[in-house]
Short mmCIF file of C-alpha atoms and ligand atoms in Angstrom, two decimals:
data_model
loop_
_atom_site.label_atom_id
_atom_site.label_comp_id
_atom_site.label_asym_id
_atom_site.label_seq_id
_atom_site.Cartn_x
_atom_site.Cartn_y
_atom_site.Cartn_z
CA MET A 221 0.00 0.00 0.00
CA GLU A 222 1.37 3.39 -1.04
CA THR A 223 0.79 6.55 0.98
CA LYS A 224 1.27 10.12 -0.14
CA THR A 225 1.87 12.70 2.56
CA GLY A 226 3.28 16.22 2.20
CA GLY A 227 4.66 15.49 -1.23
CA LEU A 228 6.35 12.28 -0.10
CA THR A 229 5.20 9.01 -1.52
CA PHE A 230 6.23 5.95 0.52
CA ASP A 231 5.44 2.35 1.28
CA ARG A 232 3.29 2.29 4.40
CA MET A 233 4.50 -1.15 5.43
CA ALA A 234 8.09 -0.02 5.13
CA TYR A 235 7.23 2.95 7.29
CA LEU A 236 5.65 0.70 9.94
CA ASN A 237 8.64 -1.60 9.87
CA ALA A 238 11.02 1.34 10.30
CA VAL A 239 9.04 2.57 13.28
CA LEU A 240 9.06 -0.87 14.88
CA GLU A 241 12.77 -1.31 14.17
CA THR A 242 13.75 1.91 15.86
CA LEU A 243 11.23 2.10 18.70
CA PRO A 244 12.92 1.69 22.09
CA ASP A 245 9.76 0.02 23.44
CA ALA A 246 8.95 -3.60 22.75
CA VAL A 247 6.00 -4.20 20.40
CA ALA A 248 4.57 -7.71 20.12
CA ILE A 249 1.71 -9.27 18.29
CA MET A 250 0.20 -12.38 19.83
CA ASP A 251 -2.56 -14.59 18.58
CA CYS A 252 -5.47 -15.38 20.85
CA ASN A 253 -3.51 -18.30 22.34
CA TYR A 254 -0.68 -16.15 23.62
CA ARG A 255 1.57 -17.22 20.74
CA LEU A 256 4.01 -14.53 19.71
CA VAL A 257 3.61 -13.79 16.01
CA GLU A 258 5.73 -10.66 15.74
CA LEU A 259 8.26 -9.01 18.02
CA ASN A 260 10.33 -5.93 17.19
CA PRO A 261 14.09 -5.73 17.93
CA ALA A 262 13.57 -3.88 21.25
CA GLY A 263 11.23 -6.77 22.27
CA LEU A 264 13.76 -9.42 21.30
CA ALA A 265 16.44 -7.58 23.24
CA MET A 266 14.17 -7.31 26.28
CA ILE A 267 13.73 -11.09 26.29
CA GLY A 268 17.38 -11.71 25.49
CA VAL A 269 16.99 -13.52 22.14
CA SER A 270 17.78 -12.64 18.53
CA THR A 271 14.87 -14.48 16.85
CA LEU A 272 11.35 -15.37 17.85
CA ASP A 273 12.03 -19.07 17.48
CA GLN A 274 14.48 -19.03 20.34
CA ILE A 275 11.52 -18.45 22.66
CA PRO A 276 10.13 -21.79 23.90
CA ASN A 277 6.75 -22.36 22.24
CA ARG A 278 6.92 -18.71 21.21
CA SER A 279 4.95 -18.12 24.38
CA PRO A 280 5.56 -15.12 26.65
CA LEU A 281 3.75 -16.82 29.56
CA ALA A 282 6.80 -18.78 30.71
CA MET A 283 8.64 -15.51 31.18
CA VAL A 284 6.02 -13.71 33.22
CA ALA A 285 6.83 -14.01 36.92
CA PRO A 286 4.37 -16.38 38.66
CA GLU A 287 2.97 -13.62 40.90
CA SER A 288 2.24 -11.43 37.84
CA LEU A 289 0.76 -14.22 35.71
CA PRO A 290 -2.92 -14.18 36.82
CA ALA A 291 -3.23 -10.41 36.27
CA PHE A 292 -1.48 -10.68 32.91
CA GLN A 293 -3.78 -13.44 31.70
CA LYS A 294 -6.88 -11.64 32.92
CA HIS A 295 -5.83 -8.48 31.12
CA PHE A 296 -5.13 -10.48 27.96
CA GLN A 297 -8.52 -12.20 28.01
CA GLU A 298 -10.33 -8.95 28.66
CA THR A 299 -8.50 -7.38 25.74
CA VAL A 300 -9.43 -10.28 23.45
CA SER A 301 -13.06 -10.08 24.50
CA GLY A 302 -13.09 -6.34 24.00
CA ASN A 303 -13.41 -5.32 27.65
CA GLY A 304 -9.85 -4.33 28.34
CA GLY A 305 -8.76 -0.71 28.32
CA ALA A 306 -6.00 -0.24 25.82
CA THR A 307 -4.74 2.86 27.55
CA VAL A 308 -4.36 1.41 31.01
CA PRO A 309 -0.73 0.52 31.59
CA LEU A 310 -0.09 -2.45 33.83
CA ARG A 311 3.02 -3.48 35.54
CA ILE A 312 4.38 -7.01 35.67
CA GLU A 313 7.61 -8.64 36.55
CA VAL A 314 9.21 -10.86 33.94
CA ASN A 315 12.21 -13.14 33.97
CA ASN A 316 13.97 -12.87 30.66
CA LEU A 317 15.72 -15.85 29.13
CA ALA A 318 19.04 -14.83 30.67
CA GLY A 319 17.34 -15.23 34.08
CA VAL A 320 17.31 -11.49 34.82
CA ARG A 321 14.18 -10.17 36.50
CA ARG A 322 12.86 -6.96 35.00
CA ILE A 323 9.91 -4.77 35.79
CA VAL A 324 7.85 -4.08 32.70
CA GLU A 325 5.03 -1.66 32.10
CA TYR A 326 2.81 -2.70 29.19
CA ARG A 327 -0.35 -1.86 27.35
CA MET A 328 -2.51 -4.21 25.28
CA ALA A 329 -4.93 -3.55 22.45
CA ARG A 330 -7.13 -5.88 20.45
CA LEU A 331 -6.00 -6.53 16.87
CA GLN A 332 -8.78 -7.09 14.40
CA ASN A 333 -8.54 -8.94 11.10
CA LEU A 334 -9.94 -7.59 7.86
CA ASP A 335 -13.42 -9.09 8.38
CA GLY A 336 -13.78 -7.54 11.87
CA GLY A 337 -12.90 -10.68 13.83
CA VAL A 338 -10.24 -10.83 16.55
CA ALA A 339 -6.83 -11.67 15.15
CA GLY A 340 -4.99 -11.33 18.41
CA VAL A 341 -3.48 -8.76 20.71
CA VAL A 342 -0.88 -6.01 20.19
CA MET A 343 1.19 -5.39 23.22
CA THR A 344 3.72 -2.59 23.83
CA ALA A 345 6.06 -2.96 26.75
CA ARG A 346 8.65 -0.75 28.37
CA ASP A 347 11.38 -1.84 30.77
CA ILE A 348 11.00 0.42 33.80
CA SER A 349 13.32 -1.52 36.11
CA ASP A 350 15.83 1.31 36.49
CA ARG A 351 13.19 3.94 37.16
CA GLU A 352 11.46 1.64 39.64
CA LEU A 353 14.69 0.80 41.33
CA SER A 354 15.71 4.39 41.90
CA ALA A 355 12.20 5.25 43.09
CA ARG A 356 12.37 2.29 45.40
CA VAL A 357 15.79 3.37 46.70
CA VAL A 358 14.40 6.82 47.45
CA ALA A 359 11.33 5.31 49.08
CA ASP A 360 13.48 2.84 50.99
CA GLY A 361 15.76 5.70 52.05
CA GLU A 362 12.80 7.72 53.22
CA SER A 363 11.26 4.87 55.10
CA LEU A 364 14.66 4.04 56.58
CA ILE A 365 15.05 7.62 57.76
CA HIS A 366 11.54 7.52 59.17
CA ALA A 367 12.22 4.21 60.86
CA ILE A 368 15.39 5.59 62.41
CA LEU A 369 13.69 8.80 63.48
CA ASP A 370 10.85 6.87 65.01
CA THR A 371 13.22 4.93 67.19
CA VAL A 372 15.61 7.75 68.15
CA PRO A 373 14.62 8.75 71.68
CA ASP A 374 15.24 12.43 70.91
CA ALA A 375 12.44 14.30 69.27
CA MET A 376 13.20 15.73 65.84
CA VAL A 377 11.55 18.71 64.25
CA VAL A 378 12.51 19.84 60.75
CA ILE A 379 11.64 23.32 59.56
CA ASP A 380 12.09 25.22 56.32
CA GLU A 381 13.60 28.68 55.82
CA ALA A 382 10.37 30.34 56.85
CA GLY A 383 10.26 28.40 60.12
CA ARG A 384 7.42 26.13 58.97
CA ILE A 385 7.44 22.59 60.32
CA THR A 386 8.05 20.04 57.55
CA SER A 387 8.63 16.94 59.66
CA PHE A 388 7.78 15.97 63.22
CA SER A 389 9.07 12.66 64.55
CA ALA A 390 7.14 10.18 66.69
CA ALA A 391 9.17 11.21 69.75
CA ALA A 392 8.33 14.85 69.01
CA GLU A 393 4.65 13.90 68.91
CA ARG A 394 4.98 12.28 72.33
CA LEU A 395 7.02 15.12 73.79
CA PHE A 396 4.95 18.08 72.61
CA GLY A 397 1.58 16.33 72.57
CA TYR A 398 0.75 17.20 68.94
CA ALA A 399 0.26 14.76 66.07
CA GLU A 400 2.47 15.41 63.06
CA ALA A 401 -0.58 16.26 60.95
CA ASP A 402 -1.55 19.00 63.45
CA VAL A 403 1.72 20.86 63.17
CA LEU A 404 2.91 20.36 59.58
CA GLY A 405 3.12 23.77 57.91
CA SER A 406 2.76 25.65 61.21
CA ASN A 407 5.45 27.99 62.46
CA VAL A 408 7.82 26.18 64.81
CA SER A 409 7.49 29.07 67.25
CA MET A 410 4.28 27.38 68.44
CA LEU A 411 6.55 24.98 70.36
CA MET A 412 8.23 27.80 72.28
CA PRO A 413 6.98 29.93 75.16
CA SER A 414 7.19 33.74 75.06
CA PRO A 415 9.34 35.74 74.50
CA HIS A 416 11.06 33.31 72.10
CA ARG A 417 7.76 32.59 70.39
CA GLU A 418 7.54 36.17 69.15
CA ALA A 419 11.24 36.52 68.46
CA HIS A 420 11.91 33.28 66.61
CA ASP A 421 11.17 34.56 63.10
CA ASN A 422 13.75 37.28 63.68
CA TYR A 423 16.31 34.80 64.99
CA LEU A 424 15.88 32.80 61.81
CA LEU A 425 16.01 35.85 59.57
CA ARG A 426 19.12 37.15 61.27
CA TYR A 427 20.84 33.80 60.79
CA LEU A 428 19.85 33.61 57.12
CA GLN A 429 21.12 37.15 56.55
CA THR A 430 24.29 37.14 58.63
CA GLY A 431 25.17 33.46 59.00
CA GLU A 432 25.93 34.25 62.63
CA LYS A 433 25.46 31.09 64.65
CA ARG A 434 23.82 31.46 68.02
CA ILE A 435 22.33 28.02 68.32
CA ILE A 436 23.11 26.18 65.10
CA GLY A 437 25.71 23.51 65.64
CA ILE A 438 25.77 24.39 69.34
CA GLY A 439 23.60 22.54 71.85
CA ARG A 440 21.61 24.90 74.05
CA VAL A 441 19.27 24.49 76.97
CA VAL A 442 16.06 26.32 76.15
CA GLU A 443 12.40 26.13 77.06
CA GLY A 444 9.69 24.36 75.10
CA ILE A 445 5.94 24.41 75.56
CA ARG A 446 3.67 21.41 75.32
CA ARG A 447 0.20 21.34 73.84
CA ASP A 448 -1.28 21.55 77.34
CA GLY A 449 0.67 24.78 77.94
CA MET A 450 3.27 23.25 80.22
CA VAL A 451 6.69 24.85 79.82
CA PHE A 452 9.63 22.47 80.19
CA PRO A 453 13.42 22.65 79.89
CA MET A 454 14.92 21.00 76.85
CA GLU A 455 18.28 20.63 75.20
CA LEU A 456 18.11 21.71 71.58
CA SER A 457 20.72 21.09 68.90
CA VAL A 458 20.02 22.54 65.50
CA GLY A 459 21.60 21.50 62.22
CA ASP A 460 21.48 23.44 58.99
CA ALA A 461 21.27 21.50 55.72
CA SER A 462 20.59 22.26 52.10
CA ALA A 463 17.97 20.21 50.31
CA GLY A 464 18.33 21.14 46.65
CA GLU A 465 17.80 24.87 46.46
CA HIS A 466 16.21 25.02 49.87
CA ARG A 467 17.65 25.21 53.33
CA VAL A 468 16.21 23.08 56.07
CA PHE A 469 16.91 23.19 59.77
CA THR A 470 16.81 20.02 61.81
CA GLY A 471 16.23 20.37 65.51
CA PHE A 472 16.91 17.53 67.92
CA VAL A 473 15.18 18.02 71.23
CA ARG A 474 15.92 16.25 74.47
CA ASP A 475 13.55 16.65 77.38
CA LEU A 476 15.48 17.78 80.44
CA SER A 477 12.55 17.96 82.87
CA GLU A 478 13.56 14.87 84.77
CA ARG A 479 17.24 15.73 84.78
CA VAL A 480 16.61 19.26 85.98
CA GLU A 481 14.29 17.98 88.71
CA ALA A 482 16.85 15.35 89.76
CA GLU A 483 19.59 17.99 89.85
CA ALA A 484 17.40 20.30 91.90
CA GLN A 485 16.69 17.43 94.28
CA LEU A 486 20.42 16.69 94.54
CA HIS A 487 21.14 20.37 95.25
CA ARG A 488 18.51 20.39 97.99
CA VAL A 489 20.03 17.30 99.60
CA GLN A 490 23.53 18.73 99.34
CA ALA A 491 22.42 22.05 100.78
CA ASP A 492 20.72 20.23 103.69
CA LEU A 493 23.85 18.23 104.34
CA ALA A 494 26.06 21.31 104.19
CA HIS A 495 23.71 23.02 106.60
CA ALA A 496 23.75 20.08 109.01
CA SER A 497 27.51 20.09 108.85
CA ARG A 498 27.66 23.83 109.69
CA LEU A 499 25.37 23.28 112.66
CA SER A 500 27.53 20.49 113.97
CA ALA A 501 30.70 22.51 113.33
CA VAL A 502 29.35 25.41 115.34
CA GLY A 503 28.34 22.90 118.02
CA THR A 504 31.96 21.83 118.41
CA LEU A 505 32.92 25.50 118.71
CA ALA A 506 30.61 26.13 121.63
CA SER A 507 33.19 26.42 124.39
CA ALA A 508 35.71 28.28 122.27
CA LEU A 509 32.94 30.62 121.16
CA ALA A 510 31.87 31.27 124.71
CA HIS A 511 35.41 32.24 125.45
CA GLU A 512 35.71 34.37 122.31
CA LEU A 513 32.54 36.27 123.24
CA ASN A 514 33.49 36.52 126.85
CA GLN A 515 36.55 38.64 126.09
CA PRO A 516 34.79 41.60 124.48
CA LEU A 517 31.91 41.40 126.92
CA THR A 518 34.32 41.50 129.87
CA ALA A 519 36.10 44.42 128.24
CA VAL A 520 32.79 46.24 127.77
CA ALA A 521 31.93 45.65 131.41
CA ASN A 522 35.35 46.91 132.52
CA TYR A 523 35.27 50.08 130.42
CA VAL A 524 31.73 50.92 131.48
CA SER A 525 32.36 50.36 135.20
CA ALA A 526 35.59 52.39 135.03
CA GLY A 527 33.62 55.27 133.52
CA ARG A 528 30.93 54.98 136.17
CA ASP A 529 33.54 54.96 138.95
CA MET A 530 35.06 58.11 137.52
CA ILE A 531 31.72 59.87 137.54
CA ASP A 532 31.09 58.71 141.12
CA ARG A 533 34.49 59.63 142.49
CA GLU A 534 35.68 62.68 140.74
CA ALA A 535 34.08 66.05 141.14
CA GLU A 536 35.71 67.28 137.93
CA VAL A 537 34.93 64.67 135.33
CA ASP A 538 37.47 64.34 132.52
CA ARG A 539 35.11 63.98 129.61
CA ASP A 540 37.89 62.89 127.24
CA ILE A 541 38.84 59.93 129.36
CA ILE A 542 35.22 58.89 129.73
CA ARG A 543 34.67 59.25 125.97
CA GLU A 544 37.71 57.06 125.33
CA ALA A 545 36.40 54.39 127.72
CA LEU A 546 32.99 54.45 126.08
CA ASP A 547 34.57 54.30 122.60
CA GLU A 548 36.49 51.21 123.58
CA ALA A 549 33.39 49.67 125.10
CA ALA A 550 31.47 50.35 121.89
CA LYS A 551 34.23 48.77 119.76
CA GLU A 552 34.27 45.64 121.88
CA ALA A 553 30.49 45.41 121.79
CA VAL A 554 30.62 45.67 118.01
CA ARG A 555 33.21 42.85 117.90
CA ALA A 556 30.99 40.62 120.04
CA GLY A 557 28.01 41.51 117.89
CA GLN A 558 29.97 40.62 114.77
CA ILE A 559 30.79 37.18 116.06
CA VAL A 560 27.17 36.55 116.96
CA ARG A 561 26.00 37.82 113.58
CA ARG A 562 28.52 35.68 111.66
CA MET A 563 27.39 32.69 113.64
CA ARG A 564 23.72 33.40 112.97
CA ASP A 565 24.40 33.74 109.23
CA PHE A 566 26.52 30.66 109.26
CA VAL A 567 23.91 28.38 110.76
CA ALA A 568 21.03 29.92 108.81
CA LYS A 569 19.49 27.65 106.24
CA GLY A 570 19.36 29.79 103.16
CA GLU A 571 18.93 29.30 99.45
CA VAL A 572 22.07 29.15 97.37
CA ASP A 573 22.85 32.77 96.64
CA THR A 574 25.69 33.29 94.20
CA ARG A 575 26.88 36.88 93.97
CA ILE A 576 29.86 39.04 93.17
CA LEU A 577 31.71 39.35 96.45
CA SER A 578 34.89 41.02 97.62
CA LEU A 579 37.43 38.26 98.21
CA GLY A 580 39.06 40.26 101.03
CA ASP A 581 35.75 40.56 102.91
CA LEU A 582 34.97 36.91 102.29
CA ILE A 583 38.27 35.72 103.75
CA ASN A 584 38.15 38.12 106.70
CA ASP A 585 34.60 37.09 107.55
CA ALA A 586 35.55 33.42 107.35
CA THR A 587 38.43 33.90 109.80
CA THR A 588 36.10 35.47 112.40
CA LEU A 589 34.56 32.07 113.08
CA GLY A 590 37.22 29.80 111.62
CA LEU A 591 39.91 31.05 113.96
CA VAL A 592 37.83 31.25 117.12
CA GLY A 593 40.03 30.04 119.97
CA ALA A 594 43.11 29.75 117.72
CA ARG A 595 45.08 32.49 119.47
CA GLU A 596 44.69 30.75 122.82
CA LYS A 597 46.15 27.65 121.28
CA GLY A 598 49.21 29.60 120.21
CA VAL A 599 48.40 29.68 116.50
CA GLN A 600 49.75 32.58 114.49
CA TRP A 601 48.17 33.41 111.15
CA TRP A 602 48.78 35.55 108.11
CA ILE A 603 46.46 36.53 105.30
CA GLU A 604 47.96 37.51 101.93
CA ILE A 605 45.66 38.57 99.13
CA ASP A 606 47.14 39.57 95.78
CA PRO A 607 46.15 43.23 95.32
CA GLY A 608 45.14 42.50 91.71
CA ILE A 609 42.16 40.45 92.86
CA GLU A 610 39.01 42.22 93.85
CA ASN A 611 35.95 40.12 93.40
CA VAL A 612 34.86 36.54 93.03
CA LEU A 613 31.57 34.94 92.08
CA ALA A 614 30.46 32.87 95.06
CA ASP A 615 27.86 31.97 97.62
CA ARG A 616 29.13 33.75 100.73
CA ILE A 617 28.03 31.25 103.38
CA GLN A 618 29.10 28.21 101.39
CA ILE A 619 32.59 29.52 100.70
CA GLN A 620 32.90 30.59 104.32
CA GLN A 621 31.95 27.04 105.22
CA VAL A 622 34.80 25.70 103.08
CA MET A 623 37.32 28.08 104.59
CA PHE A 624 35.97 27.41 108.05
CA ASN A 625 36.49 23.65 107.58
CA LEU A 626 39.99 24.08 106.19
CA MET A 627 41.02 26.44 108.98
CA ARG A 628 39.52 24.30 111.75
CA ASN A 629 41.25 21.20 110.34
CA ALA A 630 44.55 23.12 110.18
CA VAL A 631 44.23 24.43 113.74
CA GLU A 632 43.33 20.98 115.04
CA ALA A 633 46.18 19.35 113.09
CA MET A 634 48.74 21.74 114.64
CA GLU A 635 47.73 20.96 118.23
CA GLU A 636 50.97 19.06 118.89
CA SER A 637 53.24 21.04 116.55
CA PRO A 638 55.96 23.24 118.05
CA ASP A 639 55.36 25.92 115.38
CA LYS A 640 51.74 26.70 114.73
CA HIS A 641 51.65 28.80 111.59
CA LEU A 642 48.61 29.21 109.42
CA MET A 643 48.87 30.96 106.08
CA ILE A 644 45.92 31.99 103.93
CA ARG A 645 46.87 33.18 100.45
CA ALA A 646 44.93 34.22 97.40
CA HIS A 647 46.45 34.81 94.00
CA PRO A 648 45.19 34.95 90.42
CA CYS A 649 45.13 31.73 88.46
CA GLY A 650 44.85 32.83 84.83
CA GLU A 651 42.33 35.47 83.77
CA GLU A 652 39.35 33.53 84.94
CA LYS A 653 40.15 32.03 88.32
CA VAL A 654 41.56 32.79 91.74
CA GLU A 655 43.40 30.20 93.81
CA ILE A 656 43.02 30.31 97.56
CA SER A 657 45.31 28.21 99.72
CA VAL A 658 45.27 27.34 103.39
CA SER A 659 48.65 26.00 104.62
CA ASP A 660 49.61 24.76 108.04
CA THR A 661 52.67 23.49 109.85
CA GLY A 662 50.96 20.35 111.15
CA PRO A 663 52.13 16.74 110.73
CA GLY A 664 50.83 16.35 107.14
CA ILE A 665 48.49 13.62 105.95
CA THR A 666 49.51 9.98 105.63
CA PRO A 667 49.11 8.35 102.18
CA ASP A 668 46.38 5.96 103.37
CA ILE A 669 44.22 8.86 104.56
CA GLN A 670 45.08 10.84 101.43
CA ALA A 671 43.62 8.09 99.25
CA THR A 672 40.11 8.65 100.58
CA LEU A 673 40.54 12.15 101.99
CA PHE A 674 37.62 13.68 100.12
CA GLN A 675 35.28 10.76 100.62
CA PRO A 676 32.66 10.90 103.36
CA PHE A 677 33.46 9.27 106.70
CA THR A 678 37.23 9.51 106.34
CA SER A 679 38.37 10.77 109.71
CA THR A 680 41.21 10.27 112.18
CA LYS A 681 39.43 12.22 114.89
CA GLY A 682 37.64 10.62 117.81
CA GLN A 683 34.62 12.88 117.35
CA GLY A 684 35.10 13.43 113.61
CA MET A 685 32.33 12.67 111.16
CA GLY A 686 34.70 12.81 108.20
CA LEU A 687 32.17 14.80 106.20
CA GLY A 688 33.88 18.20 106.15
CA LEU A 689 36.18 17.76 103.16
CA SER A 690 33.67 15.85 101.05
CA ILE A 691 31.16 18.69 101.55
CA CYS A 692 33.89 21.25 100.78
CA ARG A 693 34.68 19.54 97.49
CA THR A 694 31.00 19.40 96.52
CA ILE A 695 30.63 23.10 97.26
CA ILE A 696 33.74 24.09 95.31
CA GLU A 697 32.79 21.93 92.32
CA ALA A 698 29.30 23.43 92.32
CA HIS A 699 31.09 26.78 92.03
CA GLY A 700 32.96 25.49 88.96
CA GLY A 701 36.25 25.20 90.87
CA ARG A 702 38.55 22.48 92.16
CA LEU A 703 39.64 21.56 95.68
CA SER A 704 42.92 19.69 96.11
CA MET A 705 45.45 18.88 98.76
CA GLU A 706 49.23 18.71 98.61
CA ALA A 707 52.09 18.40 101.07
CA GLY A 708 53.60 21.71 102.22
CA ASP A 709 57.18 22.59 101.22
CA TYR A 710 58.35 22.40 104.84
CA GLY A 711 56.03 19.70 106.12
CA GLY A 712 52.43 20.43 106.95
CA THR A 713 49.55 20.44 104.52
CA VAL A 714 48.26 22.83 101.88
CA PHE A 715 44.64 22.79 100.73
CA LYS A 716 43.93 24.76 97.56
CA PHE A 717 40.72 25.69 95.86
CA THR A 718 39.75 27.83 92.95
CA LEU A 719 36.91 30.29 92.48
CA THR A 720 35.76 32.25 89.47
CA ARG A 721 36.93 35.86 89.29
CA ALA A 722 34.29 38.47 88.72
CA TYR A 723 34.80 41.77 87.02
CA ARG A 724 32.02 44.17 87.81
CA GLU A 725 32.43 46.05 84.54
CA SER A 726 31.71 42.86 82.57
CA LEU A 727 28.31 42.72 84.19
CA ASP A 728 27.54 46.39 83.58
CA GLY A 729 28.59 45.91 79.97
CA SER A 730 30.95 48.92 80.32
P1 ADP B 487 36.72 15.48 110.08
O1 ADP B 487 37.38 16.80 110.37
O2 ADP B 487 35.36 15.33 110.63
O3 ADP B 487 37.60 14.30 110.40
P2 ADP B 487 37.25 16.15 107.34
O4 ADP B 487 36.67 15.61 106.09
O5 ADP B 487 37.26 17.62 107.50
O6 ADP B 487 36.50 15.43 108.49
O7 ADP B 487 38.74 15.65 107.41
C1 ADP B 487 39.06 14.30 107.21
C2 ADP B 487 40.40 13.92 107.77
O8 ADP B 487 41.43 14.53 106.99
C3 ADP B 487 40.67 14.39 109.17
O9 ADP B 487 40.15 13.48 110.11
C4 ADP B 487 42.18 14.44 109.20
O10 ADP B 487 42.72 13.13 109.45
C5 ADP B 487 42.57 14.79 107.80
N1 ADP B 487 42.92 16.19 107.66
C6 ADP B 487 42.15 17.19 107.18
N2 ADP B 487 42.83 18.36 107.17
C7 ADP B 487 44.05 18.11 107.65
C8 ADP B 487 45.23 18.92 107.89
N3 ADP B 487 45.25 20.24 107.61
N4 ADP B 487 46.34 18.31 108.38
C9 ADP B 487 46.31 17.00 108.66
N5 ADP B 487 45.25 16.19 108.47
C10 ADP B 487 44.13 16.72 107.97
#
């Protein structure tokens, strides 16, 4: 049959053959009994043969994978009977003759003969194995990621550049109380309490504009808010990733509620213990304290009675002498009052109160109680504070407690020593820290005691609880410092601890 189109006259059969030869899809003609009558080169290649006769019985059925066979046959029969949709592509798996399994998408259409009867079926097929495989890899990857995210105990929230939530893991659902479907597309600020809720868009914008990292790549402890309105502490680490042209931010959230509560509980227990230890320490001071208070009170009594006697006896009262006596009495009364006040503060059960304090005042205050009765025992002491140090960041009572313990231990250790020298020094230790040392000329500490020195219940004293140094170390570590012990250069013992220096100007921002 000749066809004439656009000035070109050609053989229509030759044209059809050329199309079939060059088509990358397989085209087959089968009779009504599934027998392959024609197959183009792409079809032969798909099956792995060079001629139709190499196919057993010329039947495609042996190559269709068993699980795909029923659907294939049904589709074929429907096509033959005129019920099948020619345009509906179906997908089957086939094993070609080389034993390779391929995924094939095909369409079928009924082929009529010249008198209108059914000659067979035309089938076109395309090998979509590669496309399927990569889609499956992506799908597998996604489901793998989901599976991992669902099992990671940390909650994960992914947001886009505008702060909209694009993924919300199972743990995030549990933590915040929202289902993923409820939050997808919402601004992530809904998971934060004020004022961060209002400020978050700006945080994000600033980061996108300046690249300045305030939280990205750095774990931070921040607050989150649950669906029921409960605010809770959480550790947040944010990662920044590019997905194609878009940036996404992944936030991993760890709930700190329990940890914070446990830490608070631990702090309460430690504070109670420290308080109990101060009470018992002051208890052991009782007689020395009585003595220490007795001195100024006796002096007050003496000055006041001398003044009274003068008024009684002398007609001409020397006002200057009386003033001097009263001045002295006032000074002594103030000294007694100071001791009482220090003691009251010391045994008070207060909240931890960390402030910027003058190191000089802190050390002087600590010696008021720490060295009660020391002079009577023949102890001499010196205090040396490097003039470069002004302030430290500390809880006054707790640090006094540490110094009190160290001084009392030193004084007690020197009981039998011929020289009883106590030295308290403070010098800078880098820009950030101050080191305070308490040295004595006692007998030193034997290695067996040293091994467990800072553990509770290590004591060589008849009445000792062995809690002092373990409490001191807890206090110093809670202040971010270290407490250690070493042997003195000339015998005796040196205890050292560090505190954080404070610069007032850094707080004022000036
Ligand atoms: P306690 O004073 O109740 O025994 P501590 O924890 O304060 O408890 O001290 C533990 C032990 O460490 C003391 O019993 C003592 O043997 C030893 N120790 C502490 N300070 C000194 C010191 N400056 N010199 C010698 N030994 C010391």
